[in-house]
Amino acid sequence: MRPARAVIDLSALVHNAKLARQHSPEQMMAVVKADAYGHGLIPCATVLQDEVDAFAVAFTEEAARLIDAGLTRKPIVLLEGFLDAAELPFIAEQQLVCVVHSAWQIAALARLSSQQPVAVWLKVDTGMHRLGFQPEQVLAVWQQLATLPQVRLLGLSTHFARADEPECPVTLQQLQAILALQKQLNTSLSLANSAALLSTSAAAGNWTRPGIMLYGANPFPSANRLTESLEPVMTLESKIIGVQTLAAGQAVGYGGHYVTSAPTRLGIVAMGYADGYPRQAKNGTPVTVDGQPAQLVGRVAMDMLTVDITHLPEVGVGSRVELWGKQVSVDTVAQQADTIGYQLLCNLKRVPLSYC
Ligand SMILES: *Cc1c(COP(=O)(O)O)cnc(C)c1O
């Protein structure tokens, strides 16, 4: 069997959830969208069930996977609400919680005939300028929703655009905008993603929404700041399947992207961009080989990549390579590939997930 795999440490997930819980003054919904950020929705939600007050997913099909697996002890929140009015009977029947961000959704709710009301968070656009009503619309929209027997209002939600930049004043401006509305409506707030929850305690709100921190990646990668002891949950690993010994001046891989400057021993690793390892990763991106630091050289190919093992004479075919995990942070790899840990984690493909 090909040795490439992602090992998911469920006890690390629980550890991180307990940490998120410590930063959540009241309730916490664990964000498990995108297959739990690539970690496998059902195994992750199973161990998180006892740690969280609700699960949050992006859309109805993701919620249906939880329901099909019997994971219905905790409420399931749809962060984008319904995307089509045809989802509403299912949502009402399953008692899914909807974020309502647009007038068309309110019109659809008003047409719904259902015995049980749908629980709703009203989404406010306080500066992200993605989904949500403008602050000046909110009082009228709230009154409108309050008259609908199909709706049970839970509170106001908003999403921070720049909470991962702890010194950026935008988060406090967004917070002030939503607090002003809350004062008038005297209702619950759901505000904080991982970065806000770790950096701006005033922004926690009544319901926090941690995602990335549950998986042990750093919500502040560009700020190089993390004070909490998050444990990486995913380890992406494989093995060396071939060794090359090259003289100085030899080009390695597609495009001759890397040329040896001295006699070099290379390990060929069974891992490529078809597995979700980023093709953009630069020469020098860190890995470990049998636990010892080494570096990527040459272009990442579809099924293989190359690491320099000149300084590690004892490693060879069969040696274990960690691409990211507890020894190599996914955030470091992401930086080397001009992206973020989020994208690497949820982009994993083809490699089997195993759980420990
Ligand atoms: C994805 C998402 C989150 C979680 O964000 P993290 O940065 O992963 O903690 C929270 N709220 C909303 C609305 C989201 O879409």
Tab-separated table of C-alpha atoms and ligand atoms in Angstrom:
chain	number	residue	atom	x	y	z
A	1	MET	CA	0.000	0.000	0.000
A	2	ARG	CA	1.139	3.514	-0.733
A	3	PRO	CA	2.457	4.994	2.514
A	4	ALA	CA	0.929	8.474	2.085
A	5	ARG	CA	-1.713	9.126	4.716
A	6	ALA	CA	-3.114	11.707	7.096
A	7	VAL	CA	-3.260	10.650	10.708
A	8	ILE	CA	-5.908	12.466	12.729
A	9	ASP	CA	-5.259	12.754	16.464
A	10	LEU	CA	-8.734	12.952	17.964
A	11	SER	CA	-7.424	13.545	21.478
A	12	ALA	CA	-5.655	16.681	20.184
A	13	LEU	CA	-8.996	17.804	18.743
A	14	VAL	CA	-10.637	17.393	22.136
A	15	HIS	CA	-7.736	19.208	23.808
A	16	ASN	CA	-8.136	22.173	21.444
A	17	ALA	CA	-11.903	22.202	21.922
A	18	LYS	CA	-11.433	22.426	25.690
A	19	LEU	CA	-9.105	25.379	25.117
A	20	ALA	CA	-11.682	27.077	22.889
A	21	ARG	CA	-14.240	26.401	25.583
A	22	GLN	CA	-12.094	28.231	28.156
A	23	HIS	CA	-12.236	31.291	25.904
A	24	SER	CA	-15.992	31.012	25.392
A	25	PRO	CA	-17.797	32.817	28.202
A	26	GLU	CA	-21.116	31.176	27.395
A	27	GLN	CA	-21.860	28.859	24.510
A	28	MET	CA	-19.669	27.548	21.740
A	29	MET	CA	-20.533	26.162	18.333
A	30	ALA	CA	-17.741	24.090	16.818
A	31	VAL	CA	-17.258	24.893	13.145
A	32	VAL	CA	-17.006	21.580	11.275
A	33	LYS	CA	-17.703	22.794	7.734
A	34	ALA	CA	-15.678	21.477	4.789
A	35	ASP	CA	-15.475	17.972	6.241
A	36	ALA	CA	-14.174	19.356	9.535
A	37	TYR	CA	-11.507	21.360	7.681
A	38	GLY	CA	-10.406	18.169	5.927
A	39	HIS	CA	-10.173	16.067	9.092
A	40	GLY	CA	-13.300	13.966	8.456
A	41	LEU	CA	-16.668	15.295	9.628
A	42	ILE	CA	-18.128	12.250	11.306
A	43	PRO	CA	-15.188	11.047	13.446
A	44	CYS	CA	-14.442	14.640	14.478
A	45	ALA	CA	-18.045	15.523	15.315
A	46	THR	CA	-18.384	12.265	17.243
A	47	VAL	CA	-15.605	13.150	19.687
A	48	LEU	CA	-16.597	16.838	19.800
A	49	GLN	CA	-20.215	16.130	20.706
A	50	ASP	CA	-19.594	16.227	24.425
A	51	GLU	CA	-17.380	19.324	24.241
A	52	VAL	CA	-19.613	21.743	22.335
A	53	ASP	CA	-23.056	23.322	22.495
A	54	ALA	CA	-23.704	23.152	18.751
A	55	PHE	CA	-22.096	22.314	15.430
A	56	ALA	CA	-21.785	24.839	12.619
A	57	VAL	CA	-21.581	23.870	8.961
A	58	ALA	CA	-21.712	25.977	5.829
A	59	PHE	CA	-24.812	24.545	4.171
A	60	THR	CA	-27.578	21.970	4.354
A	61	GLU	CA	-25.837	19.012	2.703
A	62	GLU	CA	-23.115	19.207	5.330
A	63	ALA	CA	-25.770	19.158	8.049
A	64	ALA	CA	-27.440	16.168	6.401
A	65	ARG	CA	-24.231	14.169	6.793
A	66	LEU	CA	-24.317	14.767	10.540
A	67	ILE	CA	-27.982	13.790	10.673
A	68	ASP	CA	-27.400	10.623	8.621
A	69	ALA	CA	-24.671	9.632	11.072
A	70	GLY	CA	-27.039	10.160	13.998
A	71	LEU	CA	-25.085	13.129	15.335
A	72	THR	CA	-28.156	15.093	16.353
A	73	ARG	CA	-27.696	15.537	20.090
A	74	LYS	CA	-26.469	19.089	19.558
A	75	PRO	CA	-28.109	21.778	17.380
A	76	ILE	CA	-26.674	22.194	13.882
A	77	VAL	CA	-26.228	25.739	12.597
A	78	LEU	CA	-26.133	26.578	8.879
A	79	LEU	CA	-23.680	29.467	8.613
A	80	GLU	CA	-25.061	30.544	5.241
A	81	GLY	CA	-28.621	29.552	6.056
A	82	PHE	CA	-30.487	27.928	3.197
A	83	LEU	CA	-29.284	28.554	-0.323
A	84	ASP	CA	-32.604	27.569	-1.891
A	85	ALA	CA	-36.106	27.860	-0.440
A	86	ALA	CA	-36.657	24.186	-1.300
A	87	GLU	CA	-34.387	23.281	1.644
A	88	LEU	CA	-36.766	24.847	4.160
A	89	PRO	CA	-39.111	21.913	4.843
A	90	PHE	CA	-36.080	19.729	5.621
A	91	ILE	CA	-34.585	22.478	7.800
A	92	ALA	CA	-37.827	22.884	9.727
A	93	GLU	CA	-38.333	19.158	10.122
A	94	GLN	CA	-34.757	18.590	11.330
A	95	GLN	CA	-34.768	21.753	13.443
A	96	LEU	CA	-31.607	23.107	11.851
A	97	VAL	CA	-30.606	26.597	12.909
A	98	CYS	CA	-30.373	29.129	10.069
A	99	VAL	CA	-28.317	32.240	9.645
A	100	VAL	CA	-30.526	34.669	7.725
A	101	HIS	CA	-28.595	37.222	5.712
A	102	SER	CA	-30.828	38.289	2.828
A	103	ALA	CA	-34.329	39.573	2.122
A	104	TRP	CA	-35.061	36.650	-0.205
A	105	GLN	CA	-34.565	34.273	2.708
A	106	ILE	CA	-37.098	36.172	4.816
A	107	ALA	CA	-39.615	36.053	1.987
A	108	ALA	CA	-39.075	32.293	1.734
A	109	LEU	CA	-39.530	31.847	5.488
A	110	ALA	CA	-42.771	33.830	5.313
A	111	ARG	CA	-44.110	31.336	2.748
A	112	LEU	CA	-43.160	28.277	4.789
A	113	SER	CA	-45.956	26.266	6.311
A	114	SER	CA	-44.502	24.327	9.181
A	115	GLN	CA	-45.656	23.287	12.624
A	116	GLN	CA	-42.356	24.157	14.266
A	117	PRO	CA	-40.629	27.505	13.866
A	118	VAL	CA	-37.109	27.711	12.411
A	119	ALA	CA	-34.480	29.092	14.797
A	120	VAL	CA	-32.701	32.033	13.193
A	121	TRP	CA	-29.578	34.109	13.727
A	122	LEU	CA	-29.890	37.454	11.936
A	123	LYS	CA	-26.620	38.187	10.181
A	124	VAL	CA	-25.321	41.738	10.234
A	125	ASP	CA	-22.675	43.050	7.863
A	126	THR	CA	-20.533	45.127	10.182
A	127	GLY	CA	-17.635	45.482	7.760
A	128	MET	CA	-16.803	42.162	6.128
A	129	HIS	CA	-19.041	43.171	3.216
A	130	ARG	CA	-19.882	39.621	2.348
A	131	LEU	CA	-23.175	38.319	3.789
A	132	GLY	CA	-25.585	40.195	6.020
A	133	PHE	CA	-27.889	43.158	6.430
A	134	GLN	CA	-26.464	46.623	6.880
A	135	PRO	CA	-26.633	47.880	10.494
A	136	GLU	CA	-29.184	50.563	9.581
A	137	GLN	CA	-31.529	47.916	8.168
A	138	VAL	CA	-31.333	45.612	11.147
A	139	LEU	CA	-34.049	47.030	13.409
A	140	ALA	CA	-36.643	46.887	10.642
A	141	VAL	CA	-35.587	43.411	9.551
A	142	TRP	CA	-35.657	42.205	13.135
A	143	GLN	CA	-39.230	43.524	13.584
A	144	GLN	CA	-40.229	41.841	10.359
A	145	LEU	CA	-38.799	38.485	11.462
A	146	ALA	CA	-40.369	38.864	14.897
A	147	THR	CA	-43.837	38.943	13.323
A	148	LEU	CA	-43.332	35.640	11.488
A	149	PRO	CA	-44.717	32.612	13.306
A	150	GLN	CA	-42.320	30.493	11.222
A	151	VAL	CA	-39.317	32.112	12.929
A	152	ARG	CA	-37.779	31.893	16.381
A	153	LEU	CA	-35.153	34.623	16.718
A	154	LEU	CA	-31.952	33.638	18.528
A	155	GLY	CA	-29.945	36.814	18.129
A	156	LEU	CA	-27.545	38.736	15.939
A	157	SER	CA	-24.434	37.350	14.338
A	158	THR	CA	-21.576	38.969	12.501
A	159	HIS	CA	-18.194	37.899	11.165
A	160	PHE	CA	-14.867	39.679	11.627
A	161	ALA	CA	-12.822	40.455	8.544
A	162	ARG	CA	-9.440	41.050	10.164
A	163	ALA	CA	-9.449	39.392	13.576
A	164	ASP	CA	-6.264	37.546	12.610
A	165	GLU	CA	-4.439	40.917	12.727
A	166	PRO	CA	-4.627	41.527	16.467
A	167	GLU	CA	-3.551	45.166	16.256
A	168	CYS	CA	-6.027	46.054	13.518
A	169	PRO	CA	-8.744	48.488	14.705
A	170	VAL	CA	-11.346	47.101	12.292
A	171	THR	CA	-12.348	44.331	14.704
A	172	LEU	CA	-13.243	46.849	17.416
A	173	GLN	CA	-15.190	48.963	14.917
A	174	GLN	CA	-17.161	45.901	13.878
A	175	LEU	CA	-17.707	45.025	17.520
A	176	GLN	CA	-18.997	48.510	18.317
A	177	ALA	CA	-21.438	48.360	15.425
A	178	ILE	CA	-22.970	45.104	16.619
A	179	LEU	CA	-22.981	46.136	20.284
A	180	ALA	CA	-24.949	49.257	19.388
A	181	LEU	CA	-27.609	47.064	17.803
A	182	GLN	CA	-27.593	44.625	20.661
A	183	LYS	CA	-28.291	47.450	23.085
A	184	GLN	CA	-31.475	48.259	21.212
A	185	LEU	CA	-32.635	44.689	20.742
A	186	ASN	CA	-31.317	43.191	23.977
A	187	THR	CA	-30.556	39.848	22.389
A	188	SER	CA	-27.766	37.286	22.104
A	189	LEU	CA	-24.690	37.761	19.947
A	190	SER	CA	-22.599	35.290	17.969
A	191	LEU	CA	-19.371	36.926	16.902
A	192	ALA	CA	-16.013	35.315	17.361
A	193	ASN	CA	-14.061	33.052	15.034
A	194	SER	CA	-10.863	31.496	16.386
A	195	ALA	CA	-8.737	34.606	15.977
A	196	ALA	CA	-11.236	36.909	17.673
A	197	LEU	CA	-11.828	34.467	20.470
A	198	LEU	CA	-8.104	34.232	21.220
A	199	SER	CA	-7.221	37.902	20.798
A	200	THR	CA	-10.181	40.083	21.705
A	201	SER	CA	-12.006	38.780	24.745
A	202	ALA	CA	-14.584	41.568	24.464
A	203	ALA	CA	-15.556	40.139	21.088
A	204	ALA	CA	-16.471	36.674	22.292
A	205	GLY	CA	-20.227	37.269	22.412
A	206	ASN	CA	-22.706	34.725	23.771
A	207	TRP	CA	-21.966	32.072	21.142
A	208	THR	CA	-18.414	31.671	19.886
A	209	ARG	CA	-17.658	29.977	16.571
A	210	PRO	CA	-14.145	28.495	16.662
A	211	GLY	CA	-12.987	26.620	13.597
A	212	ILE	CA	-9.298	26.529	12.724
A	213	MET	CA	-8.079	26.476	16.320
A	214	LEU	CA	-9.946	23.219	16.951
A	215	TYR	CA	-7.672	21.620	14.382
A	216	GLY	CA	-4.564	23.039	16.007
A	217	ALA	CA	-3.553	25.473	13.275
A	218	ASN	CA	-2.596	29.015	14.144
A	219	PRO	CA	-5.267	31.653	13.495
A	220	PHE	CA	-2.506	34.315	13.441
A	221	PRO	CA	0.064	32.901	11.027
A	222	SER	CA	1.142	36.218	9.523
A	223	ALA	CA	1.253	37.946	12.899
A	224	ASN	CA	3.568	35.153	14.113
A	225	ARG	CA	1.629	35.135	17.287
A	226	LEU	CA	0.147	32.279	19.219
A	227	THR	CA	0.144	32.121	22.950
A	228	GLU	CA	-2.058	29.110	23.388
A	229	SER	CA	-0.959	25.518	23.448
A	230	LEU	CA	-2.927	24.267	20.491
A	231	GLU	CA	-2.063	20.750	19.358
A	232	PRO	CA	-1.924	20.010	15.645
A	233	VAL	CA	-4.598	17.422	14.871
A	234	MET	CA	-3.553	16.309	11.395
A	235	THR	CA	-0.208	14.748	10.526
A	236	LEU	CA	0.375	14.372	6.816
A	237	GLU	CA	3.026	11.747	6.293
A	238	SER	CA	4.535	9.379	3.783
A	239	LYS	CA	7.773	7.535	3.143
A	240	ILE	CA	10.882	7.726	1.000
A	241	ILE	CA	10.385	5.334	-1.920
A	242	GLY	CA	13.672	5.983	-3.744
A	243	VAL	CA	17.070	7.595	-3.218
A	244	GLN	CA	19.190	9.517	-5.744
A	245	THR	CA	22.849	10.373	-5.293
A	246	LEU	CA	23.802	13.309	-7.486
A	247	ALA	CA	26.995	15.199	-8.265
A	248	ALA	CA	27.118	18.991	-8.059
A	249	GLY	CA	25.436	20.859	-10.915
A	250	GLN	CA	22.540	18.432	-11.523
A	251	ALA	CA	19.023	19.745	-12.072
A	252	VAL	CA	16.235	18.133	-10.055
A	253	GLY	CA	12.654	17.579	-11.182
A	254	TYR	CA	10.360	19.383	-13.601
A	255	GLY	CA	11.764	22.570	-15.012
A	256	GLY	CA	15.189	21.947	-13.501
A	257	HIS	CA	13.904	24.205	-10.781
A	258	TYR	CA	16.664	23.213	-8.350
A	259	VAL	CA	20.314	22.610	-9.239
A	260	THR	CA	22.610	20.844	-6.782
A	261	SER	CA	25.501	22.992	-5.614
A	262	ALA	CA	27.428	20.057	-4.085
A	263	PRO	CA	27.186	16.269	-4.126
A	264	THR	CA	23.641	15.630	-2.901
A	265	ARG	CA	21.604	12.717	-1.652
A	266	LEU	CA	17.912	13.035	-2.412
A	267	GLY	CA	14.935	11.160	-1.028
A	268	ILE	CA	11.953	10.722	-3.342
A	269	VAL	CA	8.753	10.894	-1.283
A	270	ALA	CA	5.353	9.432	-2.195
A	271	MET	CA	3.376	12.672	-1.861
A	272	GLY	CA	2.361	15.180	-4.492
A	273	TYR	CA	-0.016	17.928	-5.374
A	274	ALA	CA	-2.701	15.368	-6.262
A	275	ASP	CA	-2.717	14.592	-2.539
A	276	GLY	CA	-3.144	18.239	-1.658
A	277	TYR	CA	0.482	19.057	-0.889
A	278	PRO	CA	0.867	22.531	-2.442
A	279	ARG	CA	2.726	22.670	-5.747
A	280	GLN	CA	3.706	26.250	-4.862
A	281	ALA	CA	5.868	25.088	-1.917
A	282	LYS	CA	9.305	26.623	-2.400
A	283	ASN	CA	12.749	25.085	-2.232
A	284	GLY	CA	13.606	24.917	1.456
A	285	THR	CA	10.098	24.165	2.746
A	286	PRO	CA	10.657	22.144	5.925
A	287	VAL	CA	9.814	18.455	6.397
A	288	THR	CA	11.133	15.899	8.844
A	289	VAL	CA	12.640	12.551	7.858
A	290	ASP	CA	12.603	9.982	10.640
A	291	GLY	CA	12.042	12.921	12.963
A	292	GLN	CA	14.967	15.006	11.735
A	293	PRO	CA	14.688	18.323	9.913
A	294	ALA	CA	15.154	18.311	6.142
A	295	GLN	CA	14.039	20.451	3.221
A	296	LEU	CA	12.073	20.203	0.036
A	297	VAL	CA	14.038	20.740	-3.172
A	298	GLY	CA	12.737	20.960	-6.733
A	299	ARG	CA	9.156	21.195	-7.930
A	300	VAL	CA	6.397	19.233	-6.269
A	301	ALA	CA	4.983	16.786	-8.842
A	302	MET	CA	1.563	15.153	-8.956
A	303	ASP	CA	2.531	12.034	-7.003
A	304	MET	CA	6.023	12.697	-5.690
A	305	LEU	CA	8.259	15.295	-4.179
A	306	THR	CA	11.968	15.434	-3.398
A	307	VAL	CA	13.790	16.171	-0.155
A	308	ASP	CA	17.471	16.783	0.476
A	309	ILE	CA	18.824	14.083	2.838
A	310	THR	CA	22.526	14.714	2.276
A	311	HIS	CA	22.985	15.507	5.967
A	312	LEU	CA	21.079	12.398	7.098
A	313	PRO	CA	23.138	9.398	5.953
A	314	GLU	CA	21.166	7.003	8.160
A	315	VAL	CA	17.817	7.649	6.430
A	316	GLY	CA	16.788	6.024	3.177
A	317	VAL	CA	14.071	4.036	1.457
A	318	GLY	CA	11.283	3.414	3.965
A	319	SER	CA	12.105	6.384	6.175
A	320	ARG	CA	9.051	8.217	7.444
A	321	VAL	CA	8.538	11.756	6.171
A	322	GLU	CA	6.293	14.257	7.938
A	323	LEU	CA	5.003	16.902	5.543
A	324	TRP	CA	3.075	18.678	8.272
A	325	GLY	CA	1.851	17.834	11.724
A	326	LYS	CA	3.411	17.990	15.160
A	327	GLN	CA	6.991	18.478	13.937
A	328	VAL	CA	6.361	20.707	10.920
A	329	SER	CA	3.561	23.220	11.381
A	330	VAL	CA	1.029	23.393	8.585
A	331	ASP	CA	1.234	27.171	8.895
A	332	THR	CA	4.928	27.140	8.024
A	333	VAL	CA	4.288	25.017	4.956
A	334	ALA	CA	1.431	27.342	4.023
A	335	GLN	CA	3.672	30.392	4.288
A	336	GLN	CA	6.205	28.717	1.997
A	337	ALA	CA	3.407	28.164	-0.499
A	338	ASP	CA	1.872	31.663	-0.247
A	339	THR	CA	-1.322	30.381	1.292
A	340	ILE	CA	-2.864	29.673	4.689
A	341	GLY	CA	-3.098	26.537	6.806
A	342	TYR	CA	-6.869	26.481	6.290
A	343	GLN	CA	-6.473	25.861	2.580
A	344	LEU	CA	-3.901	23.105	2.956
A	345	LEU	CA	-5.968	21.256	5.547
A	346	CYS	CA	-9.248	21.329	3.671
A	347	ASN	CA	-7.629	20.648	0.306
A	348	LEU	CA	-6.378	17.199	1.196
A	349	LYS	CA	-7.310	14.619	-1.442
A	350	ARG	CA	-6.532	11.026	-2.292
A	351	VAL	CA	-4.653	10.275	0.924
A	352	PRO	CA	-6.551	8.025	3.330
A	353	LEU	CA	-7.385	9.457	6.743
A	354	SER	CA	-6.642	7.283	9.748
A	355	TYR	CA	-7.579	8.034	13.328
A	356	CYS	CA	-5.767	7.676	16.581
B	1	LIG	C1	-15.606	29.410	8.951
B	1	LIG	C2	-16.307	30.335	9.859
B	1	LIG	C3	-15.920	30.448	11.203
B	1	LIG	C4	-14.694	29.766	11.769
B	1	LIG	O1	-13.568	30.561	11.501
B	1	LIG	P1	-12.091	30.134	11.987
B	1	LIG	O2	-11.229	31.234	11.502
B	1	LIG	O3	-11.798	28.842	11.301
B	1	LIG	O4	-12.137	29.996	13.448
B	1	LIG	C5	-16.693	31.246	12.035
B	1	LIG	N1	-17.765	31.916	11.555
B	1	LIG	C6	-18.138	31.849	10.263
B	1	LIG	C7	-19.317	32.628	9.793
B	1	LIG	C8	-17.429	31.069	9.371
B	1	LIG	O5	-17.788	31.025	8.086
